[in-house]
Amino acid sequence: MGIMNRIHFYAYRYNYTRAPKLKHKAPIDVSLELASQCNQACSYCYHAEATPFKKGMMSLKTAQLIIVDAAAVSVPSIKLNWKGESTLNPHFYAITEFAKEHADSKTFIERLTNSNFKFPLHRDDIFKGLLNQTKVKVSFDSFIPGVMEKQRAGSNPALAEKNISHFYAMPNRKTEIVIQAVRTQLNKDEDLEHEVKKRWPSATVSIRDMVAGRVENNFVEQESIRGRGTERQSCVQAHARLIFNWDGTAFPCCVDITESMPLGNIREDSIFNIFNGEPAKRLRTALLDGSAFKCGACKGCSSFESYKGYKAPWLS
């Protein structure tokens, strides 16, 4: 990352993390759910069970509406993920190309998580789509035969490793590669960082510790016991993000997988109006005064961003 890009990146992170105090008039981050479907069923993911949402693929037209509108209000970060595997979308390359064309030097186009690299090695369209982005996180949990297949049902670790190596070695690649692993009882003794660096030296390693249990059941409680505290604070996401599901409906945060807090739809209104609309303003007010934590989706939220004292261990 060049010095100017680094300056722009830290400016973006400053505006994101301090969003509740800065009271932005436009989102700092816009996410597009290109697909709510996944070709794996990881043991710690909702795709391993009956999903509490309707599945679908975002159309090229809907994606273009969101991207054009995000560019109009100078959104600095575009992310192409939410509840599914983005490369399943048949318009993946076209959408990333469109996003890159509408980005300026201050825009970061990223694909975070939901990246299992489970596609044929000859899919040049997917690799070109990945090259259009500033950062790609690849989900890869283990180099021990059999372990990853147990954690990520339906995975193909041999193919994933070949794809990562192919993408890593692509000429003129400027896309940052992050290998994102989930540590469980199965791989808790594996030196994942060493194994990643041995194969892909410049890749970043991000490990989420879930040895003690699943997120849905007791992750917040476990982290609180470890000393993070239980006092709630206004969640950053509602003050900084808009996440559009595949049909164009906007939501305030990535945790709302049941889609219980719709804020509007890009096919009916603009990003600016949705972000400043009454549903969004009511939610932010309720988060600031604490009333949001007494009922609804925010009451049992597992996002650590809504707990005082929490600092994210990543810079996405």
Short mmCIF file of C-alpha atoms in Angstrom, two decimals:
data_model
loop_
_atom_site.label_atom_id
_atom_site.label_comp_id
_atom_site.label_asym_id
_atom_site.label_seq_id
_atom_site.Cartn_x
_atom_site.Cartn_y
_atom_site.Cartn_z
CA MET A 1 0.00 0.00 0.00
CA GLY A 2 1.50 3.33 -1.11
CA ILE A 3 1.84 6.24 1.30
CA MET A 4 -1.19 8.11 -0.10
CA ASN A 5 -3.33 4.98 -0.03
CA ARG A 6 -2.22 4.39 3.55
CA ILE A 7 -3.20 7.93 4.51
CA HIS A 8 -6.61 7.50 2.86
CA PHE A 9 -7.04 4.13 4.56
CA TYR A 10 -6.35 5.45 8.05
CA ALA A 11 -8.64 8.42 7.39
CA TYR A 12 -11.36 5.94 6.46
CA ARG A 13 -10.74 3.88 9.61
CA TYR A 14 -10.77 7.04 11.76
CA ASN A 15 -14.13 8.06 10.33
CA TYR A 16 -15.49 4.53 10.71
CA THR A 17 -14.46 3.82 14.31
CA ARG A 18 -15.54 7.26 15.54
CA ALA A 19 -18.78 7.33 13.59
CA PRO A 20 -21.11 7.55 16.66
CA LYS A 21 -19.46 10.83 17.68
CA LEU A 22 -18.90 12.24 14.20
CA LYS A 23 -22.56 11.85 13.13
CA HIS A 24 -21.90 11.25 9.44
CA LYS A 25 -24.51 12.25 6.84
CA ALA A 26 -23.47 9.41 4.52
CA PRO A 27 -22.19 5.91 5.26
CA ILE A 28 -18.47 5.27 5.53
CA ASP A 29 -18.93 1.69 4.39
CA VAL A 30 -21.41 0.11 1.95
CA SER A 31 -21.65 -3.66 1.54
CA LEU A 32 -23.29 -5.58 -1.30
CA GLU A 33 -24.52 -9.10 -0.71
CA LEU A 34 -23.81 -10.56 -4.14
CA ALA A 35 -25.12 -13.93 -2.98
CA SER A 36 -26.89 -15.17 0.13
CA GLN A 37 -26.08 -18.74 -0.88
CA CYS A 38 -22.93 -20.69 -0.06
CA ASN A 39 -21.30 -23.80 -1.51
CA GLN A 40 -20.05 -24.87 1.92
CA ALA A 41 -21.73 -25.55 5.25
CA CYS A 42 -19.20 -24.67 7.93
CA SER A 43 -19.93 -26.12 11.36
CA TYR A 44 -19.88 -22.67 13.00
CA CYS A 45 -22.02 -20.94 10.37
CA TYR A 46 -25.77 -20.56 9.87
CA HIS A 47 -25.41 -22.28 6.47
CA ALA A 48 -24.88 -25.53 8.39
CA GLU A 49 -28.53 -25.35 9.46
CA ALA A 50 -31.83 -23.98 8.15
CA THR A 51 -31.02 -20.38 7.21
CA PRO A 52 -33.33 -17.68 8.65
CA PHE A 53 -33.39 -15.67 5.43
CA LYS A 54 -34.52 -15.97 1.83
CA LYS A 55 -31.70 -16.91 -0.53
CA GLY A 56 -30.95 -15.18 -3.79
CA MET A 57 -28.40 -13.53 -6.09
CA MET A 58 -28.00 -9.79 -6.54
CA SER A 59 -28.74 -8.68 -10.10
CA LEU A 60 -26.20 -6.65 -12.05
CA LYS A 61 -28.70 -3.78 -12.23
CA THR A 62 -29.18 -3.67 -8.44
CA ALA A 63 -25.42 -3.79 -7.85
CA GLN A 64 -24.89 -0.95 -10.31
CA LEU A 65 -27.57 1.17 -8.62
CA ILE A 66 -25.82 0.77 -5.27
CA ILE A 67 -22.33 1.41 -6.63
CA VAL A 68 -23.33 4.55 -8.58
CA ASP A 69 -25.16 5.93 -5.57
CA ALA A 70 -22.26 5.12 -3.23
CA ALA A 71 -19.87 6.95 -5.57
CA ALA A 72 -22.21 9.96 -5.63
CA VAL A 73 -21.85 10.42 -1.86
CA SER A 74 -18.12 9.51 -1.84
CA VAL A 75 -18.37 6.31 0.20
CA PRO A 76 -14.73 5.31 0.85
CA SER A 77 -15.26 1.58 1.34
CA ILE A 78 -17.21 -0.92 -0.76
CA LYS A 79 -17.41 -4.51 0.44
CA LEU A 80 -18.79 -7.38 -1.62
CA ASN A 81 -20.07 -9.86 0.93
CA TRP A 82 -22.52 -10.67 3.66
CA LYS A 83 -24.33 -13.95 4.18
CA GLY A 84 -22.97 -16.00 1.29
CA GLU A 85 -20.23 -16.81 -1.22
CA SER A 86 -19.88 -13.85 -3.59
CA THR A 87 -18.12 -15.71 -6.42
CA LEU A 88 -21.29 -17.75 -6.97
CA ASN A 89 -22.88 -14.65 -8.49
CA PRO A 90 -22.74 -14.99 -12.29
CA HIS A 91 -22.04 -11.24 -12.54
CA PHE A 92 -19.13 -11.29 -10.10
CA TYR A 93 -16.53 -9.99 -12.57
CA ALA A 94 -18.87 -7.41 -14.12
CA ILE A 95 -19.80 -6.04 -10.68
CA THR A 96 -16.18 -5.75 -9.51
CA GLU A 97 -15.21 -4.11 -12.81
CA PHE A 98 -18.07 -1.63 -12.47
CA ALA A 99 -17.04 -0.87 -8.88
CA LYS A 100 -13.43 -0.31 -9.90
CA GLU A 101 -14.50 2.04 -12.72
CA HIS A 102 -16.50 4.16 -10.26
CA ALA A 103 -13.87 4.22 -7.53
CA ASP A 104 -11.41 7.03 -7.01
CA SER A 105 -8.03 6.95 -5.29
CA LYS A 106 -9.74 7.07 -1.88
CA THR A 107 -12.06 4.10 -2.42
CA PHE A 108 -11.33 0.64 -1.06
CA ILE A 109 -13.07 -2.30 -2.74
CA GLU A 110 -12.88 -5.33 -0.51
CA ARG A 111 -14.25 -8.81 -0.16
CA LEU A 112 -14.13 -9.91 3.44
CA THR A 113 -14.86 -13.48 4.57
CA ASN A 114 -17.26 -15.75 2.69
CA SER A 115 -14.29 -16.40 0.39
CA ASN A 116 -13.64 -20.10 0.13
CA PHE A 117 -11.86 -20.13 -3.27
CA LYS A 118 -13.88 -23.20 -4.22
CA PHE A 119 -14.03 -22.69 -7.96
CA PRO A 120 -12.21 -24.29 -10.94
CA LEU A 121 -8.67 -23.07 -11.56
CA HIS A 122 -9.60 -22.01 -15.11
CA ARG A 123 -12.22 -19.47 -13.95
CA ASP A 124 -10.29 -16.46 -15.21
CA ASP A 125 -13.37 -14.25 -14.74
CA ILE A 126 -13.30 -14.84 -10.99
CA PHE A 127 -9.56 -14.24 -10.71
CA LYS A 128 -9.91 -11.01 -12.72
CA GLY A 129 -12.75 -9.98 -10.44
CA LEU A 130 -10.56 -10.55 -7.41
CA LEU A 131 -7.78 -8.47 -8.99
CA ASN A 132 -10.23 -5.56 -9.20
CA GLN A 133 -10.31 -5.38 -5.40
CA THR A 134 -7.94 -3.88 -2.85
CA LYS A 135 -8.31 -6.73 -0.36
CA VAL A 136 -9.57 -10.31 -0.40
CA LYS A 137 -9.95 -12.50 2.67
CA VAL A 138 -9.77 -16.22 1.97
CA SER A 139 -11.30 -18.63 4.46
CA PHE A 140 -8.78 -21.42 5.07
CA ASP A 141 -8.58 -23.22 8.41
CA SER A 142 -6.05 -26.02 8.22
CA PHE A 143 -3.24 -27.66 6.25
CA ILE A 144 -3.79 -30.97 8.02
CA PRO A 145 -5.61 -33.48 5.78
CA GLY A 146 -9.20 -34.01 6.88
CA VAL A 147 -9.40 -31.15 9.39
CA MET A 148 -10.71 -28.46 7.10
CA GLU A 149 -13.29 -30.79 5.57
CA LYS A 150 -14.65 -31.42 9.07
CA GLN A 151 -14.81 -27.73 9.96
CA ARG A 152 -16.00 -26.52 6.58
CA ALA A 153 -18.32 -29.18 5.22
CA GLY A 154 -18.21 -29.27 1.45
CA SER A 155 -14.81 -27.59 1.25
CA ASN A 156 -12.03 -28.62 -1.11
CA PRO A 157 -8.79 -27.58 0.62
CA ALA A 158 -6.52 -28.93 -2.12
CA LEU A 159 -8.33 -26.84 -4.75
CA ALA A 160 -8.46 -23.83 -2.46
CA GLU A 161 -4.71 -24.01 -1.85
CA LYS A 162 -4.03 -24.24 -5.60
CA ASN A 163 -6.30 -21.26 -6.24
CA ILE A 164 -4.67 -19.17 -3.52
CA SER A 165 -1.21 -19.97 -4.94
CA HIS A 166 -2.38 -19.12 -8.45
CA PHE A 167 -3.88 -15.81 -7.32
CA TYR A 168 -0.86 -15.02 -5.14
CA ALA A 169 1.49 -15.45 -8.13
CA MET A 170 -0.57 -13.46 -10.63
CA PRO A 171 1.49 -10.77 -12.40
CA ASN A 172 0.92 -7.18 -11.25
CA ARG A 173 -1.40 -8.24 -8.43
CA LYS A 174 -2.00 -5.30 -6.10
CA THR A 175 -4.77 -6.98 -4.13
CA GLU A 176 -3.88 -7.71 -0.51
CA ILE A 177 -4.49 -11.34 0.43
CA VAL A 178 -5.62 -12.20 3.96
CA ILE A 179 -5.88 -15.82 5.02
CA GLN A 180 -8.70 -15.94 7.54
CA ALA A 181 -8.79 -18.99 9.78
CA VAL A 182 -11.13 -20.10 12.52
CA ARG A 183 -9.40 -21.87 15.38
CA THR A 184 -11.38 -24.72 16.97
CA GLN A 185 -10.63 -27.86 18.96
CA LEU A 186 -9.68 -29.57 15.70
CA ASN A 187 -6.87 -27.20 14.72
CA LYS A 188 -6.00 -25.48 18.02
CA ASP A 189 -2.43 -26.82 18.05
CA GLU A 190 -1.64 -26.08 14.42
CA ASP A 191 0.81 -23.24 13.70
CA LEU A 192 -1.38 -21.67 11.03
CA GLU A 193 0.61 -18.45 10.71
CA HIS A 194 3.83 -20.36 10.05
CA GLU A 195 2.17 -22.60 7.46
CA VAL A 196 0.62 -19.62 5.66
CA LYS A 197 3.87 -17.63 5.60
CA LYS A 198 5.77 -20.66 4.30
CA ARG A 199 3.50 -20.77 1.23
CA TRP A 200 2.47 -17.14 0.76
CA PRO A 201 5.03 -14.90 2.56
CA SER A 202 3.34 -11.53 1.99
CA ALA A 203 -0.15 -12.72 2.91
CA THR A 204 -1.69 -11.48 6.15
CA VAL A 205 -3.05 -13.99 8.65
CA SER A 206 -6.24 -13.34 10.62
CA ILE A 207 -7.30 -15.97 13.17
CA ARG A 208 -10.61 -16.00 15.04
CA ASP A 209 -10.49 -18.05 18.21
CA MET A 210 -13.60 -20.17 18.62
CA VAL A 211 -12.06 -23.05 20.56
CA ALA A 212 -14.57 -22.60 23.37
CA GLY A 213 -17.73 -22.70 21.29
CA ARG A 214 -20.00 -21.33 18.62
CA VAL A 215 -20.75 -17.64 18.12
CA GLU A 216 -24.51 -18.06 18.15
CA ASN A 217 -24.62 -19.85 21.46
CA ASN A 218 -22.16 -18.28 23.82
CA PHE A 219 -19.34 -16.35 22.14
CA VAL A 220 -20.25 -13.00 23.72
CA GLU A 221 -20.49 -14.56 27.16
CA GLN A 222 -17.10 -16.24 26.76
CA GLU A 223 -15.40 -13.05 25.66
CA SER A 224 -17.01 -11.13 28.53
CA ILE A 225 -15.64 -13.66 30.99
CA ARG A 226 -12.21 -13.08 29.49
CA GLY A 227 -12.37 -9.49 30.70
CA ARG A 228 -13.99 -7.48 27.94
CA GLY A 229 -16.87 -6.43 30.18
CA THR A 230 -20.61 -6.54 29.65
CA GLU A 231 -21.51 -2.84 29.48
CA ARG A 232 -23.06 -1.93 26.15
CA GLN A 233 -22.25 0.99 23.91
CA SER A 234 -23.72 2.35 20.70
CA CYS A 235 -22.63 -0.01 17.96
CA VAL A 236 -20.37 1.56 15.34
CA GLN A 237 -22.02 -0.24 12.45
CA ALA A 238 -25.37 1.55 12.62
CA HIS A 239 -23.55 4.90 12.49
CA ALA A 240 -21.15 3.96 9.70
CA ARG A 241 -22.59 1.25 7.44
CA LEU A 242 -25.33 0.26 5.08
CA ILE A 243 -25.48 -3.38 4.06
CA PHE A 244 -27.62 -4.23 1.05
CA ASN A 245 -28.90 -7.76 0.73
CA TRP A 246 -29.30 -9.41 -2.66
CA ASP A 247 -32.69 -7.79 -3.40
CA GLY A 248 -31.46 -4.27 -2.61
CA THR A 249 -32.90 -3.92 0.90
CA ALA A 250 -30.60 -2.01 3.26
CA PHE A 251 -29.74 -3.10 6.81
CA PRO A 252 -27.61 -1.42 9.49
CA CYS A 253 -25.25 -4.23 10.44
CA CYS A 254 -23.79 -7.60 9.47
CA VAL A 255 -25.18 -9.30 12.58
CA ASP A 256 -28.82 -8.86 11.51
CA ILE A 257 -28.93 -12.08 9.48
CA THR A 258 -32.64 -12.48 10.20
CA GLU A 259 -33.14 -9.16 8.37
CA SER A 260 -35.29 -7.76 11.17
CA MET A 261 -34.25 -4.09 10.80
CA PRO A 262 -34.79 -3.02 7.16
CA LEU A 263 -34.00 0.64 6.53
CA GLY A 264 -35.11 1.01 2.90
CA ASN A 265 -34.43 -0.30 -0.60
CA ILE A 266 -32.06 1.07 -3.23
CA ARG A 267 -34.70 0.51 -5.90
CA GLU A 268 -36.99 2.93 -4.12
CA ASP A 269 -34.66 5.47 -2.51
CA SER A 270 -31.08 6.76 -2.47
CA ILE A 271 -28.26 5.78 -0.12
CA PHE A 272 -28.26 9.29 1.34
CA ASN A 273 -32.01 9.18 2.07
CA ILE A 274 -31.88 5.65 3.49
CA PHE A 275 -28.96 6.50 5.78
CA ASN A 276 -30.73 9.64 6.97
CA GLY A 277 -34.24 8.19 7.00
CA GLU A 278 -36.42 7.84 10.08
CA PRO A 279 -35.78 4.09 10.65
CA ALA A 280 -32.00 4.64 10.63
CA LYS A 281 -32.19 7.73 12.84
CA ARG A 282 -34.48 6.00 15.35
CA LEU A 283 -32.08 3.07 15.60
CA ARG A 284 -29.04 5.29 16.16
CA THR A 285 -30.89 7.30 18.81
CA ALA A 286 -31.95 4.10 20.59
CA LEU A 287 -28.37 2.81 20.50
CA LEU A 288 -27.03 6.04 21.95
CA ASP A 289 -29.53 6.15 24.82
CA GLY A 290 -29.27 2.40 25.45
CA SER A 291 -32.92 1.55 24.84
CA ALA A 292 -32.03 -0.56 21.78
CA PHE A 293 -30.36 -3.13 24.02
CA LYS A 294 -33.59 -3.94 25.87
CA CYS A 295 -35.40 -5.63 22.97
CA GLY A 296 -35.17 -6.77 19.36
CA ALA A 297 -32.06 -7.76 17.44
CA CYS A 298 -29.73 -5.49 19.43
CA LYS A 299 -30.61 -7.13 22.77
CA GLY A 300 -28.82 -10.39 22.04
CA CYS A 301 -26.32 -9.01 19.53
CA SER A 302 -23.03 -10.92 19.36
CA SER A 303 -21.05 -8.06 17.83
CA PHE A 304 -18.27 -6.95 20.14
CA GLU A 305 -18.53 -3.47 18.65
CA SER A 306 -21.52 -2.95 20.93
CA TYR A 307 -19.54 -3.72 24.11
CA LYS A 308 -17.44 -1.07 25.84
CA GLY A 309 -13.71 -1.64 25.86
CA TYR A 310 -13.69 -3.73 22.72
CA LYS A 311 -11.11 -2.93 20.07
CA ALA A 312 -11.19 -4.83 16.78
CA PRO A 313 -8.04 -6.90 16.18
CA TRP A 314 -8.24 -6.22 12.43
CA LEU A 315 -8.09 -3.14 10.22
CA SER A 316 -10.78 -3.94 7.66
#
